[in-house]
Tab-separated table of C-alpha atoms in Angstrom:
chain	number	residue	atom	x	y	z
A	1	UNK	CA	-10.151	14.742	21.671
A	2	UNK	CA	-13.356	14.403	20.150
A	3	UNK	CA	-13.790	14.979	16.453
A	4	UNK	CA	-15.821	18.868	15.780
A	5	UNK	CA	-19.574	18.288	15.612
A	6	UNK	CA	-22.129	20.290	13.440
A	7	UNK	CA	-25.408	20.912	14.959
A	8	UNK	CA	-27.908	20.145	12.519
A	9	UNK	CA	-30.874	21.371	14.958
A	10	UNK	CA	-29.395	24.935	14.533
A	11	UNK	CA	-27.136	24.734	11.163
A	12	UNK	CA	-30.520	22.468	9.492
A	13	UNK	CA	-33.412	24.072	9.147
A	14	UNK	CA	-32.773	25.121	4.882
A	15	UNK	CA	-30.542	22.378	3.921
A	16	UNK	CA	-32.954	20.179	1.402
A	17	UNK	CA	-32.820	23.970	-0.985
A	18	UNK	CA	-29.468	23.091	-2.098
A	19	UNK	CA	-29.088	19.258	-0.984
A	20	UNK	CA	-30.920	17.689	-3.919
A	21	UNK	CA	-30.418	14.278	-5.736
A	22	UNK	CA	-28.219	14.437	-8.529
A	23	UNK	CA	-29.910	12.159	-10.900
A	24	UNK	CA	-26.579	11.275	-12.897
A	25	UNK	CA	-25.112	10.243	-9.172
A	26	UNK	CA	-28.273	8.870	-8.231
A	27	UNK	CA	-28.232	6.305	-10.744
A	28	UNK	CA	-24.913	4.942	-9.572
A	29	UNK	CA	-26.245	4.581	-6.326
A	30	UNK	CA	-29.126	2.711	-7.098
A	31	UNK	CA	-27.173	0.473	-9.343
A	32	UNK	CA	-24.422	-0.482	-6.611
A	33	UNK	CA	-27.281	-1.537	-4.349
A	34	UNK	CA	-27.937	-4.354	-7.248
A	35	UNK	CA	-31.477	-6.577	-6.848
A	36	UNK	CA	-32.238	-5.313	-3.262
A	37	UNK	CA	-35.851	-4.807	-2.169
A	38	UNK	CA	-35.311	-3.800	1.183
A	39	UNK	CA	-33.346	-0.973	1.602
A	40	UNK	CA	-31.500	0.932	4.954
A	41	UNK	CA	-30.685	4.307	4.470
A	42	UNK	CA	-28.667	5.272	7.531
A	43	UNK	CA	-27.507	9.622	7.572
A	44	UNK	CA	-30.693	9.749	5.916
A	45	UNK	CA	-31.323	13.739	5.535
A	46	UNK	CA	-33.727	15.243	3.970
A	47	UNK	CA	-34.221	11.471	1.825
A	48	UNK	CA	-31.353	12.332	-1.000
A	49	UNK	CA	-30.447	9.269	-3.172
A	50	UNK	CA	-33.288	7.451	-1.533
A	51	UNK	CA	-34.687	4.949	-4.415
A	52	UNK	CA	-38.498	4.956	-4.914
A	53	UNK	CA	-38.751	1.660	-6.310
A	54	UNK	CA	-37.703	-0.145	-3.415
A	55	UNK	CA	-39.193	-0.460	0.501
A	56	UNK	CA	-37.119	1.910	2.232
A	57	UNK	CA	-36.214	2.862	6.248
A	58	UNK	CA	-34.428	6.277	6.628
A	59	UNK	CA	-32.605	6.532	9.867
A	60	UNK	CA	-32.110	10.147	10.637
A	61	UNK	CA	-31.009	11.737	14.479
A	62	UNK	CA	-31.607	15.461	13.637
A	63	UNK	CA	-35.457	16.268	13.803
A	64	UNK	CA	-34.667	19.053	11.731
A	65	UNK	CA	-33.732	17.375	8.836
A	66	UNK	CA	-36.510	14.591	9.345
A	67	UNK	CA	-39.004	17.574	8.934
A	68	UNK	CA	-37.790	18.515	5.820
A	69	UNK	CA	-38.281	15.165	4.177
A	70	UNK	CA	-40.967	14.950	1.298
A	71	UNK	CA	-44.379	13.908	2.333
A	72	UNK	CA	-43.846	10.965	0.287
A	73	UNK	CA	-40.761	10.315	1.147
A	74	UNK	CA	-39.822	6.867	2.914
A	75	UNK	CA	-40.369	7.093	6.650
A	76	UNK	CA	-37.822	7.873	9.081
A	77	UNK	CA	-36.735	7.125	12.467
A	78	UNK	CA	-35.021	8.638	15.215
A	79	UNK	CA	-31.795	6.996	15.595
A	80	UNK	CA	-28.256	6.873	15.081
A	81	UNK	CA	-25.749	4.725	12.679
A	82	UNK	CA	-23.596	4.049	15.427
A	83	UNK	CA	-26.611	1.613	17.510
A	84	UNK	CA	-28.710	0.723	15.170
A	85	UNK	CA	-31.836	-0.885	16.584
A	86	UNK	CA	-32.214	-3.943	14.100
A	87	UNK	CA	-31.886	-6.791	14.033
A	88	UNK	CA	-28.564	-8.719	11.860
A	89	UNK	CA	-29.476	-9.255	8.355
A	90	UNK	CA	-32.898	-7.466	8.521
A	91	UNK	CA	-32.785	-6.137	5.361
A	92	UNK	CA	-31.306	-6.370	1.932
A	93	UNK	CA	-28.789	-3.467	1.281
A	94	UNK	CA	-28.006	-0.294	3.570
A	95	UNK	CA	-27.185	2.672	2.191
A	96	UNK	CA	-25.344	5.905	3.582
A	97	UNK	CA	-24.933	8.901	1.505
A	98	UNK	CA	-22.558	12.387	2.583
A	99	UNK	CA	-23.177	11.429	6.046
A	100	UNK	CA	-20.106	9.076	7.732
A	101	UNK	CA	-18.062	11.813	8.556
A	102	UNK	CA	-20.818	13.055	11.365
A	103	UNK	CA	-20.282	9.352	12.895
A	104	UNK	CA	-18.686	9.184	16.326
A	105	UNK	CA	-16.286	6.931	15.344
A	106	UNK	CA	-17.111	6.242	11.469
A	107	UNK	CA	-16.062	2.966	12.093
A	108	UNK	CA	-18.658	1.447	14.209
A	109	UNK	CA	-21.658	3.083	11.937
A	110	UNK	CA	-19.942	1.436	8.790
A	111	UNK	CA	-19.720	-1.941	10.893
A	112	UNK	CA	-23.433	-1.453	12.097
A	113	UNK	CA	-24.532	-1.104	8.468
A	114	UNK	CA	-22.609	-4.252	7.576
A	115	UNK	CA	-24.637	-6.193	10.599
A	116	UNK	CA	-27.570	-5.071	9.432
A	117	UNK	CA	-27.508	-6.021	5.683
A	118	UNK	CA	-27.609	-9.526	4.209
A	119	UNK	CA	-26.164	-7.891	0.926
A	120	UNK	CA	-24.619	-4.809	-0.571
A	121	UNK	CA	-23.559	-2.166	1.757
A	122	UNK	CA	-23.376	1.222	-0.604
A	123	UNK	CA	-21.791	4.388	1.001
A	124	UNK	CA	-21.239	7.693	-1.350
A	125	UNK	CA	-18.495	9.764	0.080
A	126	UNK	CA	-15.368	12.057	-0.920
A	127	UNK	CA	-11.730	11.657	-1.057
A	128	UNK	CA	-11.166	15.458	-0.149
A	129	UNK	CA	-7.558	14.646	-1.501
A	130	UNK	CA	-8.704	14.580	-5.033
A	131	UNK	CA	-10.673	18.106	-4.884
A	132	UNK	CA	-10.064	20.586	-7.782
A	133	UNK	CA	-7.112	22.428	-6.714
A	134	UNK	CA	-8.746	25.570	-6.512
A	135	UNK	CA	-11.090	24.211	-3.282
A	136	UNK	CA	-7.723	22.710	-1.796
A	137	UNK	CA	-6.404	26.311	-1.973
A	138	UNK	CA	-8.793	28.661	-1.310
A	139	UNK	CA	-10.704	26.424	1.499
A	140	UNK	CA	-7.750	25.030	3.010
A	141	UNK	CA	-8.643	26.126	6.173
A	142	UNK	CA	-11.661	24.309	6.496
A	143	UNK	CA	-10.006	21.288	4.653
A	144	UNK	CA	-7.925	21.377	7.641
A	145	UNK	CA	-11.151	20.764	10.379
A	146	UNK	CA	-12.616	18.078	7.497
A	147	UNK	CA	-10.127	15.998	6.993
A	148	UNK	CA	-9.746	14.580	10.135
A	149	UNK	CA	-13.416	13.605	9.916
A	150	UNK	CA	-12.854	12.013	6.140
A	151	UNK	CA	-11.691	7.926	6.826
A	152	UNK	CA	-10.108	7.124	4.100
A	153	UNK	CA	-11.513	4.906	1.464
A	154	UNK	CA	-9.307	2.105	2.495
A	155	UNK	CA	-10.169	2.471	6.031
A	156	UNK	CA	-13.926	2.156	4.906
A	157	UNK	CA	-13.329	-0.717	3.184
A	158	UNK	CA	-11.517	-2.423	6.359
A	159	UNK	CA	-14.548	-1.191	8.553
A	160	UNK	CA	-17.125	-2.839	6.108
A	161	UNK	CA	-15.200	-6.068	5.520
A	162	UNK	CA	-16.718	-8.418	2.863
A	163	UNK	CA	-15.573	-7.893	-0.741
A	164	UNK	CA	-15.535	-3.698	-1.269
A	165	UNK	CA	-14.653	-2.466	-4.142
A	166	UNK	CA	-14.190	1.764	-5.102
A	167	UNK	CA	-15.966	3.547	-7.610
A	168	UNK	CA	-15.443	6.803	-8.873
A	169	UNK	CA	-18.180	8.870	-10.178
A	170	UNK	CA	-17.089	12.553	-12.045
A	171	UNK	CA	-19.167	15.498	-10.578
A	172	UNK	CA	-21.122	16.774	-13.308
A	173	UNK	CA	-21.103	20.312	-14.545
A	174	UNK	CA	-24.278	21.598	-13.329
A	175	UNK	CA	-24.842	19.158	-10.390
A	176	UNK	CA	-27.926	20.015	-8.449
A	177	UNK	CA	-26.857	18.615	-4.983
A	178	UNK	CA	-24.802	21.258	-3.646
A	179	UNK	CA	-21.870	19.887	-1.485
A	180	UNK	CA	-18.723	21.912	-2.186
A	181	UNK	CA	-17.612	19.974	-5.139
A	182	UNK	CA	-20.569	20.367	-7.257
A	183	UNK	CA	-19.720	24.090	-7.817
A	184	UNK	CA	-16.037	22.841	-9.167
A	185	UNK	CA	-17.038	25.194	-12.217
A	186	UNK	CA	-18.825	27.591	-10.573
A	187	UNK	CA	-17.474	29.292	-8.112
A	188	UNK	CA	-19.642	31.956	-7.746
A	189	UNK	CA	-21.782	29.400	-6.231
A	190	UNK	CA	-19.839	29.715	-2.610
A	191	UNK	CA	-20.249	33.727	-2.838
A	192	UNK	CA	-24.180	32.749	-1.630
A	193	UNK	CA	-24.261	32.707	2.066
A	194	UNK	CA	-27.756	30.310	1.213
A	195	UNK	CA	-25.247	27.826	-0.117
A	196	UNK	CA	-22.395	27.550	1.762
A	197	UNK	CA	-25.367	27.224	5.138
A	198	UNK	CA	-26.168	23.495	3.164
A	199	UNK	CA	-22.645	23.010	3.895
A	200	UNK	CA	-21.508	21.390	6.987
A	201	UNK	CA	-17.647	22.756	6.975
A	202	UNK	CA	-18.826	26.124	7.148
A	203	UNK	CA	-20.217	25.753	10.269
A	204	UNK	CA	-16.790	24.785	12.108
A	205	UNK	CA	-14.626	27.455	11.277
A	206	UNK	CA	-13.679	29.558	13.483
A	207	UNK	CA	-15.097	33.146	13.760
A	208	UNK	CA	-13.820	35.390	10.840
A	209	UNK	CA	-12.362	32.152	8.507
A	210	UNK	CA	-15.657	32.311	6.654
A	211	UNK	CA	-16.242	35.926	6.088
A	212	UNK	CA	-12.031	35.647	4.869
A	213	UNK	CA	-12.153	32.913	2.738
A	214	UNK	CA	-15.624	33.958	0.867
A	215	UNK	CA	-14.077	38.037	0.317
A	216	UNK	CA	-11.194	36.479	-1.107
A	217	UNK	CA	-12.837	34.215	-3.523
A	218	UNK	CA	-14.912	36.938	-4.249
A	219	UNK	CA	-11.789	39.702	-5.172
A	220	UNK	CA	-10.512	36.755	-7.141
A	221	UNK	CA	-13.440	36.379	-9.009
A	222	UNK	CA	-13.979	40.314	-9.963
A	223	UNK	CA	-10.302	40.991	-10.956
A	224	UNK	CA	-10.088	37.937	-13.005
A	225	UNK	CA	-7.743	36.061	-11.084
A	226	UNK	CA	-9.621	32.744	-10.527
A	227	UNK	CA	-10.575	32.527	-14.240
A	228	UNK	CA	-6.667	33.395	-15.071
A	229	UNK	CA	-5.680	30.173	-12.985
A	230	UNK	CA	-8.397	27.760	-12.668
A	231	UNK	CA	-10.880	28.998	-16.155
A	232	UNK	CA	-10.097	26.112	-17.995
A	233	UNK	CA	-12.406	24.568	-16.139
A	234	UNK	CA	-15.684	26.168	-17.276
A	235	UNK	CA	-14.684	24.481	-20.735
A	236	UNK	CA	-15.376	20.613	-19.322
A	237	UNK	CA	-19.064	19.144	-18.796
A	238	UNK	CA	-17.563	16.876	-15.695
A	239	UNK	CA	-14.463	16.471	-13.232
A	240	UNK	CA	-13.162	13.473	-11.946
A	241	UNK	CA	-12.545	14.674	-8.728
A	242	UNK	CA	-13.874	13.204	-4.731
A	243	UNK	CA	-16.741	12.036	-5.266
A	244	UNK	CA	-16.630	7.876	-4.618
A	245	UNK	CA	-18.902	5.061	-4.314
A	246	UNK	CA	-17.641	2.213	-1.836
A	247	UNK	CA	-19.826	-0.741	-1.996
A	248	UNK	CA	-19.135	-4.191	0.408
A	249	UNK	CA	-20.665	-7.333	-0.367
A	250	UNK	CA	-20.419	-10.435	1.745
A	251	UNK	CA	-17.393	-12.383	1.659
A	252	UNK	CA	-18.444	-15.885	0.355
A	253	UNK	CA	-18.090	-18.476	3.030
A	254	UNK	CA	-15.086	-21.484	2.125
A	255	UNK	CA	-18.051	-23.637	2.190
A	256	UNK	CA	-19.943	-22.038	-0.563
């Protein structure tokens, strides 16, 4: 059966509002993709994460989201991570940020951005096992739909070869780039129906599960029940929770 798909020509147009670069992640990102100068940014969006130091190529399918990139943003093609149309090697580093779970299979868009890339191969993703417990509760059944979608870090790794390592990086308090996780603190946040549409999950739920899930957040949040359970929370300036970093390098040959 094939995996749920989110139209981004319909579910789009809106998303850069709340999809921004969180500089703190940023910097992580741009780190893990080392000395590169040419840079592959494959899932490309809107141009999140995208470093502006560096020559970059933004692949992106959904003309939707290519017209909401900056006008100074890198340019973007039409394609898709699963075919790339370069060359092997043809550029430094490729990047993919929030984006492998739309790839039909993950696996052969993580194994096109290792052909592509003589060096560091940087994907930012989530573990959705390691939300805040309140998410796993109260949007379990979306969590359900995702995590089929979600490979696993160690089935990332396998698909990018090379030497991969894991990174975590702790979602900051008041992250500005608005996946699901960034409101760990701030659940209010989800309440906003201009939110939750620059979430993809949303958009596969059956009719009714959204409209369910937000009123009972919502009761939750006026009686005092949320802050009861999960209030501790406001009190910390980051959690440690799904965001991750896996980055692949070449294996070095024997004969090196």
């Amino acid at each position: 059966m094939s995996p749920p798909r989110v139209d981004y020509e319909r579910h789009g147009p809106g998303y850069a509002r709340h999809r921004r670069s969180d500089p703190r992640i940023a910097a992580r990102i741009h780190a893990a993709l080392g000395d590169a100068r040419t840079v592959l940014n494959v899932g490309a969006g809107a141009g999140s994460y995208e470093p502006r130091d560096r020559w970059v190529l933004a692949v992106e399918p959904s003309a939707a989201m290519r017209a909401q990139r900056p006008p100074d943003a890198a340019p973007a093609i039409d394609a898709r991570a699963e075919a790339l149309p370069f060359d092997d090697e043809a550029v430094d580093a490729a990047m993919a940020c929030v984006t492998i779970h739309h790839w039909e299979p993950p696996q052969a868009g993580l194994r096109e951005l290792r052909r592509v890339a003589r060096g560091a191969v940087v994907v930012f993703t989530f573990d959705l096992e390691a939300l805040p417990a309140w998410q796993k509760d109260y949007l379990a059944d979306g969590l359900v739909i995702e995590r089929p979608r979600f490979p696993t870090m160690e089935a990332i790794a396998a698909a990018l070869g090379g030497r991969t390592r894991i990174e975590h990086i702790p979602t900051p308090a008041d992250c500005v780039d608005g996946f699901f996780e960034a409101y760990w603190r701030r659940p209010e946040a989800l309440l906003d129906p201009a939110v939750r549409g620059s979430q993809s999950m949303w958009e596969l739920l059956p009719p009714g599960v959204e409209d369910r899930i937000v009123e009972r957040l919502r009761r939750d949040l006026e009686s005092g029940a949320w802050d009861a359970a999960h209030g501790h929370l406001r009190e910390q300036d980051s959690f440690d929770g799904a965001l991750r970093l896996v980055i692949s390098t070449p294996a070095t040959s024997p004969d090196s």
